[in-house]
Coordinates of C-alpha atoms and ligand atoms in Angstrom, one line a residue:
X686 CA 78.6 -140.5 -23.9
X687 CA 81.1 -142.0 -21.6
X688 CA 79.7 -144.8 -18.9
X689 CA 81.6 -146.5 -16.2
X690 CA 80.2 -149.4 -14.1
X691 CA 81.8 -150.4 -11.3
X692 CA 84.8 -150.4 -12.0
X693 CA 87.5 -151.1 -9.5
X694 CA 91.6 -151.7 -9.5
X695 CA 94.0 -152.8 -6.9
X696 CA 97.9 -152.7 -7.8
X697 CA 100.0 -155.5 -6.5
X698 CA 97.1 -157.5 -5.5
X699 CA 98.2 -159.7 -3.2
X700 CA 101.7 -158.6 -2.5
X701 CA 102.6 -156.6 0.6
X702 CA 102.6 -153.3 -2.3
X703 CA 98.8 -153.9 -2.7
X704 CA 97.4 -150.5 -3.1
X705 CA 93.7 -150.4 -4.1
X706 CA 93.2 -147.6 -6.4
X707 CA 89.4 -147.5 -7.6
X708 CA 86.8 -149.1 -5.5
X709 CA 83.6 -149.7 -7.6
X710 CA 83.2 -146.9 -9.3
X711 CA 80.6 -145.2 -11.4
X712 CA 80.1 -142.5 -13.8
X713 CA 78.1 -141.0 -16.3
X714 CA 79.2 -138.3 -18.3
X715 CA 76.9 -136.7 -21.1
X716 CA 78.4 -135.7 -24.3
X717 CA 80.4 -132.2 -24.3
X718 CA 80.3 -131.8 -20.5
X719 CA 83.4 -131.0 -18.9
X720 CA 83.9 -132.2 -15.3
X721 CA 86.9 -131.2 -13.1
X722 CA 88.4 -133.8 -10.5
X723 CA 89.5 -133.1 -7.0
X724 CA 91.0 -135.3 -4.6
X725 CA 94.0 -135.6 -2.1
X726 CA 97.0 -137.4 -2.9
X727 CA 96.5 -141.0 -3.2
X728 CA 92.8 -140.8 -4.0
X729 CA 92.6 -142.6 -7.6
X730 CA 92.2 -139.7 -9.5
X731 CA 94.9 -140.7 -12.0
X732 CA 94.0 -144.5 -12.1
X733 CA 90.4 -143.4 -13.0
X734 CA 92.2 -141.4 -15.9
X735 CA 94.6 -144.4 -16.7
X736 CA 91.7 -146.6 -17.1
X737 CA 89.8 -144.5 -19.2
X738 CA 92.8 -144.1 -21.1
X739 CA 93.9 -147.7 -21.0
X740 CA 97.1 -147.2 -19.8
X741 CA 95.9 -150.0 -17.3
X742 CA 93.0 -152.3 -17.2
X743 CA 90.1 -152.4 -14.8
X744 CA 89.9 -156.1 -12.3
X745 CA 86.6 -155.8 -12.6
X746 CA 83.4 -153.4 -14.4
X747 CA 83.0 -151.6 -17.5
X748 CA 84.1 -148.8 -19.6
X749 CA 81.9 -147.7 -22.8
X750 CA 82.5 -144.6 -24.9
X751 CA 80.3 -144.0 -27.3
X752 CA 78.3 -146.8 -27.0
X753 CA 81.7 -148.9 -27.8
X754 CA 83.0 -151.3 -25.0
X755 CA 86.6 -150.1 -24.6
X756 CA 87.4 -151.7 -21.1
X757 CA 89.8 -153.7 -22.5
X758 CA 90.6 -151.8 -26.1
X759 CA 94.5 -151.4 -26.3
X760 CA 95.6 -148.2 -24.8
X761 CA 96.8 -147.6 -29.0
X762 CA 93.7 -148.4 -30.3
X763 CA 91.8 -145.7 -28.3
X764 CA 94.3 -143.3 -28.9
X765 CA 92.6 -141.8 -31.9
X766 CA 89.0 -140.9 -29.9
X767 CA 90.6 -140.5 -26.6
X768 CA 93.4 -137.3 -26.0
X769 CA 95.6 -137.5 -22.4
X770 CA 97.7 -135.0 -21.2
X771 CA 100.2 -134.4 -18.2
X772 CA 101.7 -132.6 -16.0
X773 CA 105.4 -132.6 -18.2
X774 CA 104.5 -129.5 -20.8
X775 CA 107.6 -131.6 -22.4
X776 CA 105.4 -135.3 -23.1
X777 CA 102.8 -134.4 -25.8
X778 CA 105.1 -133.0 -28.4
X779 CA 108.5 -133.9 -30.3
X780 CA 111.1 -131.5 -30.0
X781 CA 113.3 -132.0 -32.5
X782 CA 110.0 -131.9 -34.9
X783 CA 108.8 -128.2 -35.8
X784 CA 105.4 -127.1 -35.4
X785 CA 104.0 -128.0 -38.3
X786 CA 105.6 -131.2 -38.4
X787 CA 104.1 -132.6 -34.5
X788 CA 101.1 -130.8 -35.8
X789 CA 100.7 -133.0 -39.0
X790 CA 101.0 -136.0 -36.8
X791 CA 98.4 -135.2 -34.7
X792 CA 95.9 -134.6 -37.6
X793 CA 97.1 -138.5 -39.0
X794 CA 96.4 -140.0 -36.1
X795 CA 93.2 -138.5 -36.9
X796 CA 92.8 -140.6 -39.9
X797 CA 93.7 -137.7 -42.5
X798 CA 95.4 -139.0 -45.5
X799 CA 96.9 -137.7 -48.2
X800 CA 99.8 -137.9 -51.2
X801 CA 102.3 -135.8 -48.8
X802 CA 100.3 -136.9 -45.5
X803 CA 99.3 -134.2 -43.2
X804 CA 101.6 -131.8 -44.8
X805 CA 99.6 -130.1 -47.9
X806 CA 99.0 -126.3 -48.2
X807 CA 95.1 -126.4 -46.9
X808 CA 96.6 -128.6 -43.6
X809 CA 99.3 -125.8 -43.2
X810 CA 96.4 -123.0 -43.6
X811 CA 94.3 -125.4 -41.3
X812 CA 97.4 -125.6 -38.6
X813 CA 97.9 -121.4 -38.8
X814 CA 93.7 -121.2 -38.1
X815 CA 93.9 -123.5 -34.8
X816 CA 97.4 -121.7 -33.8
X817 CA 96.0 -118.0 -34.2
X818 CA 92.7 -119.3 -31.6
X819 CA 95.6 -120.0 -29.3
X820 CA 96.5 -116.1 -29.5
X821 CA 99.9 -116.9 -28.6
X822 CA 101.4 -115.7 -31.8
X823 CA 102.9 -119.3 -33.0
X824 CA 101.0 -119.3 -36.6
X825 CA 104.1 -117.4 -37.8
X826 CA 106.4 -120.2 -36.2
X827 CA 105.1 -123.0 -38.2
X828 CA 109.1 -123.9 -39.2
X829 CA 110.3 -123.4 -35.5
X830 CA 111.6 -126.7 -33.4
X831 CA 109.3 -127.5 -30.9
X832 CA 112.2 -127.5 -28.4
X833 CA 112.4 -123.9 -28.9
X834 CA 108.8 -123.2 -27.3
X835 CA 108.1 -122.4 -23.7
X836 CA 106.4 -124.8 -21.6
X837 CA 102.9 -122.7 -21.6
X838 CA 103.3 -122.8 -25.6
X839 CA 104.2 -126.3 -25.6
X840 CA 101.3 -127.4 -23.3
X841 CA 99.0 -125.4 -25.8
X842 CA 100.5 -126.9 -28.9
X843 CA 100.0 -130.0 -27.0
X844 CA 96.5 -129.1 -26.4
X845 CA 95.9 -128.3 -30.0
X846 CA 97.4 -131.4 -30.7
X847 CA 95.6 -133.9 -28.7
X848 CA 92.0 -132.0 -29.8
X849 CA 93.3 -131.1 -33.8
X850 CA 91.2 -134.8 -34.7
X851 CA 88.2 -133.8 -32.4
X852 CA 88.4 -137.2 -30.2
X853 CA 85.7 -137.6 -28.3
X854 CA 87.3 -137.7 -25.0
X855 CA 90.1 -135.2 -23.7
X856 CA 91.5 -136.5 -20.2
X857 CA 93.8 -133.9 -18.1
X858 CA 96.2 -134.8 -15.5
X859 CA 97.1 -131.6 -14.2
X860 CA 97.9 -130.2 -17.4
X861 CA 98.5 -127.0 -16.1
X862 CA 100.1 -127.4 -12.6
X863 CA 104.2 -126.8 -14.1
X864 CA 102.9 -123.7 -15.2
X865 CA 103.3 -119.9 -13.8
X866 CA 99.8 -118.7 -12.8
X867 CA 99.4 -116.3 -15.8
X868 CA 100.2 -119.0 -18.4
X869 CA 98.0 -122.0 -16.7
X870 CA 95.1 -119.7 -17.0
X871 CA 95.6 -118.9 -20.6
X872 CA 95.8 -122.3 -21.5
X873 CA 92.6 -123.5 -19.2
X874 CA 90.8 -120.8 -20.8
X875 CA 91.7 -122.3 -24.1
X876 CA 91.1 -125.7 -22.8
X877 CA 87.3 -124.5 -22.0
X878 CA 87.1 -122.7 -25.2
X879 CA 88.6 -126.1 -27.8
X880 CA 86.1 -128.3 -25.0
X881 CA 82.9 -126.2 -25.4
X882 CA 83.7 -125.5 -29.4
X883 CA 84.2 -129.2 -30.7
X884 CA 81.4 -130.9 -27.8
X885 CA 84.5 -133.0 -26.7
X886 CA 83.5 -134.5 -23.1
X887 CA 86.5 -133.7 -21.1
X888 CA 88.0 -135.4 -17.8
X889 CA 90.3 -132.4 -15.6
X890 CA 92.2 -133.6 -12.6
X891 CA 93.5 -130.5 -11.1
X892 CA 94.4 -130.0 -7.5
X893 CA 92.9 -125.9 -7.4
X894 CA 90.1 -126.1 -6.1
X895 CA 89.7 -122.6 -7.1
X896 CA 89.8 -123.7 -11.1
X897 CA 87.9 -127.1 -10.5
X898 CA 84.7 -124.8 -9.7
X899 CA 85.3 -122.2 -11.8
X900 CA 86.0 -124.2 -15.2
X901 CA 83.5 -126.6 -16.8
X902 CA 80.0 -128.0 -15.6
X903 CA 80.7 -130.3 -13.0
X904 CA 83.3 -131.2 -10.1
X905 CA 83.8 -134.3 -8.7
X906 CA 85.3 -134.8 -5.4
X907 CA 87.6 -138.6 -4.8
X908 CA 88.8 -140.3 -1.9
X909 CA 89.9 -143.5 -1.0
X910 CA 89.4 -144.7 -5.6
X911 CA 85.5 -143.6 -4.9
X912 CA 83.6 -140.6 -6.3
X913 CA 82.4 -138.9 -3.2
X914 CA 80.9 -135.8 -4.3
X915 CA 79.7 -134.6 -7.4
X916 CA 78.1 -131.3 -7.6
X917 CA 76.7 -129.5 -10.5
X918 CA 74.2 -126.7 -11.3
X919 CA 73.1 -124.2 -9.2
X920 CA 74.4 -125.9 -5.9
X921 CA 78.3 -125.9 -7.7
X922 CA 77.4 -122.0 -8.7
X923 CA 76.7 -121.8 -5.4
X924 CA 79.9 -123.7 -3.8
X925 CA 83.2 -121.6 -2.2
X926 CA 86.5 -123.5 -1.8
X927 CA 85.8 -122.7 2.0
X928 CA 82.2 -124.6 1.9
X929 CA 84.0 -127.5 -0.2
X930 CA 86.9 -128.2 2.2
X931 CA 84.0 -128.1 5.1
X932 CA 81.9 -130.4 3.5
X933 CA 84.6 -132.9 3.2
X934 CA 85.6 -132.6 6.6
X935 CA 82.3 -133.2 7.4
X936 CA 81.6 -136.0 4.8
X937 CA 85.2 -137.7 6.1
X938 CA 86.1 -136.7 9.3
X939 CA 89.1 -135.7 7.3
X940 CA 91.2 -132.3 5.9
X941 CA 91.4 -132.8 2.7
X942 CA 94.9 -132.5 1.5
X943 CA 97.1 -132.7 -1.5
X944 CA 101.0 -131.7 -1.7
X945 CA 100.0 -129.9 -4.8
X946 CA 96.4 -128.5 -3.7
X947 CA 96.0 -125.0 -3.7
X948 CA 93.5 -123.4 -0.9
X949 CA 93.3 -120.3 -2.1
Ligands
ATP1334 N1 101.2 -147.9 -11.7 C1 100.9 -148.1 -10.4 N2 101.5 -149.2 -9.7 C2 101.2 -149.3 -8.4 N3 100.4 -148.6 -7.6 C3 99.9 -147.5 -8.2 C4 100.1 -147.2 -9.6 N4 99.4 -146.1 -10.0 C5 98.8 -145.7 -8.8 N5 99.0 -146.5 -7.8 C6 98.5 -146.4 -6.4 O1 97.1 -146.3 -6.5 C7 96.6 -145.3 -5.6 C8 96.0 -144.1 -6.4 O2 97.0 -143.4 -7.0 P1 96.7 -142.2 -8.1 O3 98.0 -141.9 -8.7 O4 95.5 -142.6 -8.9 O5 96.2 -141.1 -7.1 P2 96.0 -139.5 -7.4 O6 94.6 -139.2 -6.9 O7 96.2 -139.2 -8.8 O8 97.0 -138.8 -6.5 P3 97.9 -137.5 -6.7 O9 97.1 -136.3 -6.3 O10 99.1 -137.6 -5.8 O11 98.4 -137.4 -8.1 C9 97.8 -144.9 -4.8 O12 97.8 -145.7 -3.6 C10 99.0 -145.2 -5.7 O13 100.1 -145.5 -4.9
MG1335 MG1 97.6 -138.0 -9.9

């Protein structure tokens, strides 16, 4: 289970910069659920990520994962329980590496060991399983560059990648807004499907509103580093993008907008 109390962050704290990103913020999330994250631009969504990640450190509160106190674990030292991924389909993998190659990373960092690490005939047979799920026909391109792949197929191999040692976490930072519309949909379905199969409790930011209440069990809604909706259940079931962007209005006195956000 991941906890957060209270946590809050301010950049450049005292500086004419100062920009406060998370304002006391709390969360529960029970293990395997998946919750998607909507906000306007601005709202914290990535901090909260960044924290969870520890790409930056909390001012104040607490972060536990698995009963573990990680609020101030190096970002490294998480690495191994906790999978991130971007925008950039180009960040998660190497692409000079081949597939099989960024793949037998992933499963070390998983704590795998072995004479010729990662790279044995039962890995290779293990890689080809996880590739054919993907359905994307890159089990036969185990010996292919990386570099070679399209962005879709590198955002799944990143996928694959980040979930290959089952961490307990999976955060996603818009992992599929660089894509065309046919490809981010194959690889949110997969995202659902790896989620859902290995129990991982998964973070999604994603600025469709559309996917945040169709994928996963929850949606929370930020503004100004605070959590100000969170919907589950029969009332999510039972929420339309037009309902949603009312409810805010209502809520804020505000549209909600993002450069990225898609209404439809
Ligand atoms: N590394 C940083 N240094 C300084 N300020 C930052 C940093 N990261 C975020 N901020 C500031 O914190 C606030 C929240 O930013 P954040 O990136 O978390 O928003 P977001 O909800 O992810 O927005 P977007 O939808 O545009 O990605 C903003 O005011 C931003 O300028
Ligand atoms: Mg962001």
């Amino acid at each position: 289970m991941l906890i957060i109390n209270e946590i809050s962050k301010t950049f450049h704290k005292g500086t004419q910069n100062e920009r406060n990103a998370i304002s006391s913020l709390s969360l529960k999330a029970s293990d395997g659920e998946f919750i998607t994250i909507i906000g306007g631009n601005g709202a914290g969504k990535s901090t909260l990520l960044n924290l969870i990640a520890g790409t930056h450190f909390p001012d104040s509160g607490q972060i536990l994962l698995a009963d573990e106190d990680i609020t101030y674990l190096p970002e490294h030292q998480r690495a191994k329980n906790i999978g991130h991924l971007f925008q950039d389909p180009l960040m998660g993998t190497a692409p000079n590496m081949t597939l099989e190659e960024n793949l037998s990373l992933a499963f070390l960092r998983g704590g795998h060991r072995g004479l010729r690490p990662g790279l044995s005939k039962k890995n290779i047979s293990i890689f080809e399983e996880h590739l054919k799920s993907l359905d994307l026909g890159l089990e036969s391109r185990l010996k292919t560059k990386v570099g070679l792949l399209s962005g879709g197929q590198r955002q799944a191999v990143t996928l694959l990648m980040a979930t290959i040692a089952t961490p307990h976490l999976l955060l996603l930072d818009e992992h599929t807004a660089a894509l065309d519309p046919t490809t981010a949909d194959k690889v949110l379905n997969l995202t659902q499907k790896i989620s859902k199969e290995h129990g991982i409790t998964t973070l999604m930011i994603t600025h469709n509103i559309e996917h945040a209440l169709a994928y996963g069990d929850r949606t929370l809604m930020m503004q100004h580093g605070e959590i100000v909706m969170d919907i589950a259940g029969e009332e999510r079931a039972n929420m339309t993008v037009e309902s949603l962007l009312q409810n805010f209005k209502a809520q804020s006195g505000q549209n909600l907008t993002n450069d990225r956000m898609l209404l439809s």
